[in-house]
Amino acid sequence: MKAGIVGLPNVGKSTLFNCLSNAKAQSANFPFCTIEPNIGVVNVPDPRLEKLESLVQPERVIPATVEIVDIAGLVKGASKGEGLGNQFLANIRETDAILHVLRCFNNDNIVHVDGSVDPIRDKETIDMELQLKDLETADKKLDKVKRAAKTGNKEAQAEEAVLLKIKAALEAGTSVRAIEFSEEDYEDYVKPLQFITDKPVMYVCNVDEGSAVSGNNYVDKVKEAVKNENAEVLVLAVGTEADINELEDYEERQMFLEDVGLEEPGSSKLIRAAYKLLNQQTYFTAGVKEVRAWTVDVGASAPQAAGVIHTDFEKGFIRAEVIAYDDYVSLGSEAKVKEAGKMRVEGKNYIVKDGDVMHFLFNV
């Protein structure tokens, strides 16, 4: 699962990407310095993993990860191929969620592609280009469906009605994610078309250091503009994050954070939020060889969770031994959990909960 960082040129996308990942994307004060999408595999900060490590003392610890893609800046006319438009739109289509970076700071030394700072205008520019591309997708599908609908094909008529609803919404400037569909219509007709504006989105307001804790007027405007979108808004001083990232010493980083008024780097919050945006959750395996965080979709069954480790585990699944994270931590070890009768045996229908400590029995 990948989250793509998008935005206009020079809003701080590549600097943010560099903060999140060990890969160092070129970051320069001109548009299109990121041509190929840079991909970084980022560890998901999780204090629960550190706690399990302190209890189990394993040989190694492996965190959950999320893929972040830094995509070239988009400009007006991208849907018609302007700038790096077609490439940008192809790259964003391959991601599962969107981290939309908006410039919410003033700095005369950093050129804005439109000449002034206005995060709402910037948001609308990108929204419009993505909506135009989705409109193209809907129109192409409609051309095919209409012919079948005219013959009286009930399935085609139902699909045509959904597509016309999407077309009308997009033409009115409404993204697909904001349209209400029945569950059946969504699964049958909307999901297969992979509309770009149907992807979950989080708005990242890139602010100056002084606004890192409580935001500013620009951030207030963004929150007001997206209140009906069911989207999260995260405030991040990307330049400050980059400075923190340069410090090698943990204590120095903590002092820097305290000076700014932050409890943890904003990038840690962003990674966790991106993980959640991708509808992911974590379960753990804990043994002397390894304590590990595994990623599964929210709502995954025990066999599906086992399959993340190895496909054979899913095929030959017999049962799962499950310990709630809080029980493991309060009792201190697997042995004590068993003594207290807190280890559960679950079958194929068990739905994994975030933080479960699991052990699978299988037979191939």
Tab-separated table of C-alpha atoms in Angstrom:
chain	number	residue	atom	x	y	z
A	1	MET	CA	0.000	0.000	0.000
A	2	LYS	CA	1.382	3.395	-1.022
A	3	ALA	CA	0.572	6.970	-0.008
A	4	GLY	CA	1.500	9.609	-2.583
A	5	ILE	CA	2.689	13.104	-1.615
A	6	VAL	CA	1.133	15.595	-4.031
A	7	GLY	CA	0.930	19.360	-4.378
A	8	LEU	CA	1.940	22.291	-6.553
A	9	PRO	CA	5.662	22.837	-7.219
A	10	ASN	CA	7.651	24.377	-4.329
A	11	VAL	CA	5.186	23.679	-1.498
A	12	GLY	CA	7.627	21.409	0.415
A	13	LYS	CA	6.805	17.950	-0.962
A	14	SER	CA	10.361	16.730	-1.506
A	15	THR	CA	11.591	18.242	1.770
A	16	LEU	CA	8.785	16.387	3.545
A	17	PHE	CA	9.633	13.185	1.686
A	18	ASN	CA	13.264	13.531	2.783
A	19	CYS	CA	12.129	13.902	6.409
A	20	LEU	CA	10.036	10.762	6.164
A	21	SER	CA	12.455	8.565	4.318
A	22	ASN	CA	16.138	7.820	4.295
A	23	ALA	CA	16.108	8.333	0.519
A	24	LYS	CA	17.161	11.894	-0.235
A	25	ALA	CA	15.059	13.365	-3.042
A	26	GLN	CA	16.560	16.416	-4.715
A	27	SER	CA	15.055	19.472	-3.057
A	28	ALA	CA	15.526	22.758	-4.916
A	29	ASN	CA	13.818	26.098	-5.332
A	30	PHE	CA	12.391	25.478	-8.790
A	31	PRO	CA	9.508	23.399	-10.191
A	32	PHE	CA	9.931	19.783	-11.320
A	33	CYS	CA	13.084	18.911	-9.397
A	34	THR	CA	11.403	15.575	-8.686
A	35	ILE	CA	10.907	14.006	-12.100
A	36	GLU	CA	10.663	10.292	-11.393
A	37	PRO	CA	8.506	9.500	-8.378
A	38	ASN	CA	10.803	8.763	-5.441
A	39	ILE	CA	9.635	5.885	-3.292
A	40	GLY	CA	10.582	5.565	0.365
A	41	VAL	CA	9.779	2.683	2.684
A	42	VAL	CA	9.166	4.307	6.069
A	43	ASN	CA	9.013	2.661	9.498
A	44	VAL	CA	5.773	3.291	11.391
A	45	PRO	CA	6.611	4.705	14.851
A	46	ASP	CA	4.859	2.520	17.447
A	47	PRO	CA	5.636	2.735	21.186
A	48	ARG	CA	3.908	-0.641	21.678
A	49	LEU	CA	6.757	-2.316	19.764
A	50	GLU	CA	9.329	-0.757	22.113
A	51	LYS	CA	7.350	-1.997	25.139
A	52	LEU	CA	7.190	-5.548	23.770
A	53	GLU	CA	10.933	-5.396	23.067
A	54	SER	CA	11.648	-4.435	26.701
A	55	LEU	CA	9.554	-7.384	27.951
A	56	VAL	CA	10.705	-10.102	25.519
A	57	GLN	CA	14.349	-9.009	24.933
A	58	PRO	CA	14.404	-10.481	21.403
A	59	GLU	CA	17.387	-10.827	19.056
A	60	ARG	CA	15.812	-8.349	16.628
A	61	VAL	CA	12.840	-6.009	16.267
A	62	ILE	CA	11.071	-5.324	12.971
A	63	PRO	CA	8.560	-2.441	12.741
A	64	ALA	CA	5.636	-2.098	10.365
A	65	THR	CA	6.335	-0.012	7.258
A	66	VAL	CA	4.422	2.187	4.846
A	67	GLU	CA	5.468	3.212	1.318
A	68	ILE	CA	5.542	6.949	0.621
A	69	VAL	CA	5.823	8.195	-2.965
A	70	ASP	CA	7.061	11.702	-3.778
A	71	ILE	CA	5.334	12.763	-6.996
A	72	ALA	CA	6.386	15.636	-9.292
A	73	GLY	CA	4.578	18.963	-8.732
A	74	LEU	CA	1.376	19.490	-10.682
A	75	VAL	CA	0.390	22.663	-12.535
A	76	LYS	CA	-2.778	23.999	-14.179
A	77	GLY	CA	-3.578	22.066	-17.342
A	78	ALA	CA	-2.033	18.801	-16.080
A	79	SER	CA	-5.157	16.884	-17.136
A	80	LYS	CA	-4.402	18.054	-20.700
A	81	GLY	CA	-0.716	17.154	-20.445
A	82	GLU	CA	0.716	20.510	-19.258
A	83	GLY	CA	3.987	20.391	-17.302
A	84	LEU	CA	4.535	16.776	-16.289
A	85	GLY	CA	0.771	16.294	-16.219
A	86	ASN	CA	0.275	12.881	-17.780
A	87	GLN	CA	3.159	11.397	-15.834
A	88	PHE	CA	1.933	12.966	-12.590
A	89	LEU	CA	-1.563	11.581	-13.096
A	90	ALA	CA	-0.267	8.099	-13.952
A	91	ASN	CA	1.925	8.119	-10.822
A	92	ILE	CA	-0.888	9.254	-8.536
A	93	ARG	CA	-3.260	6.632	-9.951
A	94	GLU	CA	-0.878	3.940	-8.694
A	95	THR	CA	-1.095	5.137	-5.065
A	96	ASP	CA	-3.748	4.111	-2.516
A	97	ALA	CA	-4.046	7.396	-0.603
A	98	ILE	CA	-3.107	11.036	-1.113
A	99	LEU	CA	-1.069	13.287	1.192
A	100	HIS	CA	-1.879	16.722	-0.248
A	101	VAL	CA	0.753	19.287	0.833
A	102	LEU	CA	-0.447	22.900	0.972
A	103	ARG	CA	1.866	25.859	1.448
A	104	CYS	CA	0.682	27.758	4.527
A	105	PHE	CA	3.690	30.008	5.157
A	106	ASN	CA	5.086	33.283	3.798
A	107	ASN	CA	8.670	33.402	2.537
A	108	ASP	CA	9.765	35.832	-0.175
A	109	ASN	CA	12.828	33.694	-0.887
A	110	ILE	CA	10.768	30.708	-2.031
A	111	VAL	CA	9.002	31.306	-5.311
A	112	HIS	CA	5.313	30.375	-5.529
A	113	VAL	CA	4.318	29.067	-8.954
A	114	ASP	CA	1.233	31.356	-8.944
A	115	GLY	CA	3.020	34.381	-7.476
A	116	SER	CA	1.290	34.493	-4.058
A	117	VAL	CA	0.453	32.237	-1.101
A	118	ASP	CA	-3.135	30.958	-1.146
A	119	PRO	CA	-3.604	27.348	0.017
A	120	ILE	CA	-7.312	27.287	-0.939
A	121	ARG	CA	-6.549	28.323	-4.523
A	122	ASP	CA	-3.726	25.745	-4.630
A	123	LYS	CA	-6.042	23.016	-3.341
A	124	GLU	CA	-8.682	23.917	-5.921
A	125	THR	CA	-6.088	23.865	-8.731
A	126	ILE	CA	-5.107	20.298	-7.917
A	127	ASP	CA	-8.683	19.190	-7.177
A	128	MET	CA	-9.820	20.520	-10.547
A	129	GLU	CA	-7.066	18.736	-12.483
A	130	LEU	CA	-7.805	15.440	-10.721
A	131	GLN	CA	-11.557	15.884	-11.230
A	132	LEU	CA	-11.040	16.603	-14.955
A	133	LYS	CA	-9.031	13.385	-15.284
A	134	ASP	CA	-11.777	11.445	-13.469
A	135	LEU	CA	-14.377	13.058	-15.749
A	136	GLU	CA	-12.440	11.688	-18.714
A	137	THR	CA	-12.555	8.212	-17.114
A	138	ALA	CA	-16.324	8.484	-16.451
A	139	ASP	CA	-17.050	9.719	-20.003
A	140	LYS	CA	-15.087	6.872	-21.605
A	141	LYS	CA	-16.974	4.294	-19.539
A	142	LEU	CA	-20.312	6.023	-20.214
A	143	ASP	CA	-19.779	5.772	-23.974
A	144	LYS	CA	-19.506	1.997	-23.658
A	145	VAL	CA	-22.330	1.571	-21.131
A	146	LYS	CA	-24.891	3.751	-22.959
A	147	ARG	CA	-24.969	1.445	-25.968
A	148	ALA	CA	-25.805	-1.564	-23.785
A	149	ALA	CA	-28.313	0.466	-21.717
A	150	LYS	CA	-30.271	1.375	-24.891
A	151	THR	CA	-30.865	-2.329	-25.620
A	152	GLY	CA	-32.720	-2.619	-22.286
A	153	ASN	CA	-29.887	-4.318	-20.388
A	154	LYS	CA	-30.845	-3.728	-16.723
A	155	GLU	CA	-27.245	-4.046	-15.444
A	156	ALA	CA	-26.026	-1.458	-17.973
A	157	GLN	CA	-28.899	0.881	-17.071
A	158	ALA	CA	-27.989	0.695	-13.366
A	159	GLU	CA	-24.329	1.416	-14.192
A	160	GLU	CA	-25.291	4.296	-16.482
A	161	ALA	CA	-27.295	5.932	-13.665
A	162	VAL	CA	-24.276	5.739	-11.318
A	163	LEU	CA	-21.899	7.108	-13.960
A	164	LEU	CA	-24.237	10.013	-14.771
A	165	LYS	CA	-24.356	10.842	-11.050
A	166	ILE	CA	-20.528	10.849	-10.947
A	167	LYS	CA	-20.293	12.948	-14.111
A	168	ALA	CA	-22.707	15.593	-12.739
A	169	ALA	CA	-20.823	15.774	-9.425
A	170	LEU	CA	-17.400	16.109	-11.071
A	171	GLU	CA	-18.689	18.821	-13.410
A	172	ALA	CA	-19.910	20.689	-10.320
A	173	GLY	CA	-16.428	20.430	-8.730
A	174	THR	CA	-17.264	17.622	-6.280
A	175	SER	CA	-14.751	14.780	-5.827
A	176	VAL	CA	-15.912	11.160	-6.089
A	177	ARG	CA	-15.083	10.504	-2.416
A	178	ALA	CA	-17.746	13.071	-1.421
A	179	ILE	CA	-20.571	11.365	-3.390
A	180	GLU	CA	-22.909	8.969	-1.572
A	181	PHE	CA	-23.481	5.542	-3.147
A	182	SER	CA	-25.169	2.364	-1.982
A	183	GLU	CA	-22.611	-0.256	-0.946
A	184	GLU	CA	-23.602	-2.437	-3.909
A	185	ASP	CA	-23.291	0.382	-6.476
A	186	TYR	CA	-19.926	1.390	-5.062
A	187	GLU	CA	-18.477	-2.141	-5.212
A	188	ASP	CA	-19.921	-2.924	-8.664
A	189	TYR	CA	-19.535	0.320	-10.581
A	190	VAL	CA	-17.356	2.866	-8.766
A	191	LYS	CA	-14.486	0.931	-7.184
A	192	PRO	CA	-13.393	-0.888	-10.395
A	193	LEU	CA	-12.798	2.435	-12.193
A	194	GLN	CA	-10.211	3.555	-9.583
A	195	PHE	CA	-11.120	7.236	-9.708
A	196	ILE	CA	-8.268	9.431	-8.471
A	197	THR	CA	-10.610	11.657	-6.418
A	198	ASP	CA	-12.052	8.583	-4.708
A	199	LYS	CA	-8.749	7.940	-2.926
A	200	PRO	CA	-8.688	8.905	0.769
A	201	VAL	CA	-6.897	12.227	1.318
A	202	MET	CA	-5.109	14.013	4.139
A	203	TYR	CA	-4.198	17.688	3.857
A	204	VAL	CA	-0.736	18.537	5.189
A	205	CYS	CA	-0.471	22.246	6.000
A	206	ASN	CA	3.194	23.205	5.678
A	207	VAL	CA	3.680	26.101	8.124
A	208	ASP	CA	6.569	28.183	9.532
A	209	GLU	CA	8.221	27.137	12.804
A	210	GLY	CA	6.205	29.610	14.899
A	211	SER	CA	2.941	28.029	13.696
A	212	ALA	CA	4.019	24.392	14.209
A	213	VAL	CA	1.996	23.915	17.414
A	214	SER	CA	-1.233	25.833	16.858
A	215	GLY	CA	-1.332	26.620	13.127
A	216	ASN	CA	-2.149	30.002	11.578
A	217	ASN	CA	-4.818	31.807	9.517
A	218	TYR	CA	-3.953	29.802	6.408
A	219	VAL	CA	-4.544	26.552	8.339
A	220	ASP	CA	-7.887	27.846	9.656
A	221	LYS	CA	-8.984	28.545	6.073
A	222	VAL	CA	-7.978	25.041	4.957
A	223	LYS	CA	-9.905	23.424	7.835
A	224	GLU	CA	-12.992	25.442	6.930
A	225	ALA	CA	-12.658	24.581	3.215
A	226	VAL	CA	-12.408	20.801	3.777
A	227	LYS	CA	-14.868	20.389	6.666
A	228	ASN	CA	-17.359	18.470	4.470
A	229	GLU	CA	-14.733	16.200	2.894
A	230	ASN	CA	-14.254	13.742	5.750
A	231	ALA	CA	-10.508	14.432	5.442
A	232	GLU	CA	-7.885	14.870	8.153
A	233	VAL	CA	-5.819	18.076	8.328
A	234	LEU	CA	-2.305	17.824	9.763
A	235	VAL	CA	-0.142	20.854	10.627
A	236	LEU	CA	3.569	20.367	9.966
A	237	ALA	CA	6.532	22.792	9.855
A	238	VAL	CA	8.366	20.881	7.146
A	239	GLY	CA	11.489	23.102	7.223
A	240	THR	CA	11.750	22.615	10.982
A	241	GLU	CA	11.263	18.858	10.574
A	242	ALA	CA	14.178	18.881	8.109
A	243	ASP	CA	16.359	20.666	10.704
A	244	ILE	CA	15.394	18.110	13.381
A	245	ASN	CA	16.172	15.320	10.932
A	246	GLU	CA	19.741	16.617	10.491
A	247	LEU	CA	20.513	16.136	14.199
A	248	GLU	CA	22.182	12.777	14.847
A	249	ASP	CA	21.892	12.862	18.652
A	250	TYR	CA	18.538	11.782	20.168
A	251	GLU	CA	18.841	14.185	23.137
A	252	GLU	CA	19.587	17.114	20.825
A	253	ARG	CA	16.485	16.279	18.791
A	254	GLN	CA	14.373	16.169	21.981
A	255	MET	CA	15.714	19.564	23.087
A	256	PHE	CA	14.936	21.034	19.661
A	257	LEU	CA	11.391	19.645	19.839
A	258	GLU	CA	10.884	21.104	23.333
A	259	ASP	CA	12.095	24.514	22.131
A	260	VAL	CA	9.509	24.453	19.354
A	261	GLY	CA	6.822	23.143	21.740
A	262	LEU	CA	6.354	19.689	20.194
A	263	GLU	CA	6.223	16.357	22.045
A	264	GLU	CA	7.394	14.343	19.029
A	265	PRO	CA	8.417	15.037	15.423
A	266	GLY	CA	5.413	15.905	13.264
A	267	SER	CA	6.721	13.405	10.719
A	268	SER	CA	5.964	10.587	13.209
A	269	LYS	CA	2.352	11.788	13.451
A	270	LEU	CA	2.181	11.976	9.665
A	271	ILE	CA	3.438	8.413	9.152
A	272	ARG	CA	0.913	7.033	11.667
A	273	ALA	CA	-1.860	9.092	10.051
A	274	ALA	CA	-0.871	7.836	6.570
A	275	TYR	CA	-0.969	4.238	7.881
A	276	LYS	CA	-4.467	4.849	9.219
A	277	LEU	CA	-5.493	6.609	5.985
A	278	LEU	CA	-4.495	3.450	4.095
A	279	ASN	CA	-6.916	1.516	6.358
A	280	GLN	CA	-4.048	-0.452	7.902
A	281	GLN	CA	-3.605	-1.817	11.407
A	282	THR	CA	-0.918	-3.756	13.251
A	283	TYR	CA	-0.689	-7.102	14.977
A	284	PHE	CA	2.454	-8.415	16.669
A	285	THR	CA	4.382	-11.649	16.935
A	286	ALA	CA	6.641	-11.828	19.984
A	287	GLY	CA	9.361	-14.409	20.576
A	288	VAL	CA	13.013	-14.518	21.638
A	289	LYS	CA	14.167	-14.588	18.006
A	290	GLU	CA	12.044	-11.651	16.907
A	291	VAL	CA	9.427	-9.146	17.962
A	292	ARG	CA	7.677	-7.930	14.837
A	293	ALA	CA	4.829	-5.647	13.785
A	294	TRP	CA	2.781	-7.013	10.876
A	295	THR	CA	0.472	-4.929	8.703
A	296	VAL	CA	-3.065	-6.069	7.852
A	297	ASP	CA	-6.159	-4.330	6.545
A	298	VAL	CA	-8.667	-3.217	9.163
A	299	GLY	CA	-11.284	-6.009	9.262
A	300	ALA	CA	-8.845	-8.800	8.279
A	301	SER	CA	-9.611	-12.319	9.502
A	302	ALA	CA	-7.134	-14.496	11.427
A	303	PRO	CA	-6.280	-16.608	8.310
A	304	GLN	CA	-5.677	-13.426	6.287
A	305	ALA	CA	-3.376	-12.140	9.027
A	306	ALA	CA	-1.506	-15.453	8.981
A	307	GLY	CA	-1.163	-15.146	5.203
A	308	VAL	CA	0.816	-11.908	5.639
A	309	ILE	CA	3.602	-14.001	7.216
A	310	HIS	CA	3.406	-16.746	4.570
A	311	THR	CA	0.741	-17.915	2.135
A	312	ASP	CA	1.097	-21.476	3.531
A	313	PHE	CA	-0.020	-20.170	6.951
A	314	GLU	CA	-3.295	-19.006	5.404
A	315	LYS	CA	-3.861	-22.128	3.291
A	316	GLY	CA	-3.280	-24.521	6.184
A	317	PHE	CA	-4.676	-22.333	8.984
A	318	ILE	CA	-5.901	-24.328	11.993
A	319	ARG	CA	-6.221	-21.732	14.756
A	320	ALA	CA	-4.673	-18.611	16.246
A	321	GLU	CA	-3.528	-18.077	19.819
A	322	VAL	CA	-4.314	-14.458	20.651
A	323	ILE	CA	-3.251	-12.205	23.518
A	324	ALA	CA	-4.595	-8.656	23.862
A	325	TYR	CA	-1.678	-6.191	23.918
A	326	ASP	CA	-2.820	-4.670	27.245
A	327	ASP	CA	-2.925	-8.142	28.867
A	328	TYR	CA	0.570	-8.967	27.596
A	329	VAL	CA	1.982	-5.706	28.985
A	330	SER	CA	0.147	-5.792	32.348
A	331	LEU	CA	1.080	-9.446	33.036
A	332	GLY	CA	4.592	-9.123	31.608
A	333	SER	CA	5.110	-12.355	29.656
A	334	GLU	CA	3.380	-14.993	27.540
A	335	ALA	CA	3.793	-17.565	30.322
A	336	LYS	CA	2.032	-15.336	32.873
A	337	VAL	CA	-0.737	-14.569	30.380
A	338	LYS	CA	-1.336	-18.337	29.979
A	339	GLU	CA	-1.338	-18.826	33.774
A	340	ALA	CA	-3.948	-16.086	34.123
A	341	GLY	CA	-6.113	-17.751	31.455
A	342	LYS	CA	-5.919	-14.634	29.241
A	343	MET	CA	-4.681	-16.345	26.068
A	344	ARG	CA	-7.581	-16.998	23.670
A	345	VAL	CA	-7.822	-19.622	20.962
A	346	GLU	CA	-9.550	-18.206	17.884
A	347	GLY	CA	-10.727	-19.831	14.653
A	348	LYS	CA	-11.106	-18.831	11.002
A	349	ASN	CA	-13.832	-16.266	11.642
A	350	TYR	CA	-11.880	-14.201	14.170
A	351	ILE	CA	-11.426	-10.545	13.101
A	352	VAL	CA	-8.001	-9.262	14.108
A	353	LYS	CA	-7.888	-6.291	16.476
A	354	ASP	CA	-5.192	-3.612	16.348
A	355	GLY	CA	-2.422	-4.578	18.791
A	356	ASP	CA	-3.230	-8.298	19.058
A	357	VAL	CA	-0.204	-10.456	19.877
A	358	MET	CA	-0.700	-13.606	17.778
A	359	HIS	CA	0.705	-17.060	17.198
A	360	PHE	CA	-0.615	-19.270	14.378
A	361	LEU	CA	-0.984	-23.027	14.133
A	362	PHE	CA	-1.187	-24.388	10.606
A	363	ASN	CA	-0.830	-27.604	8.656
A	364	VAL	CA	0.237	-27.848	5.005
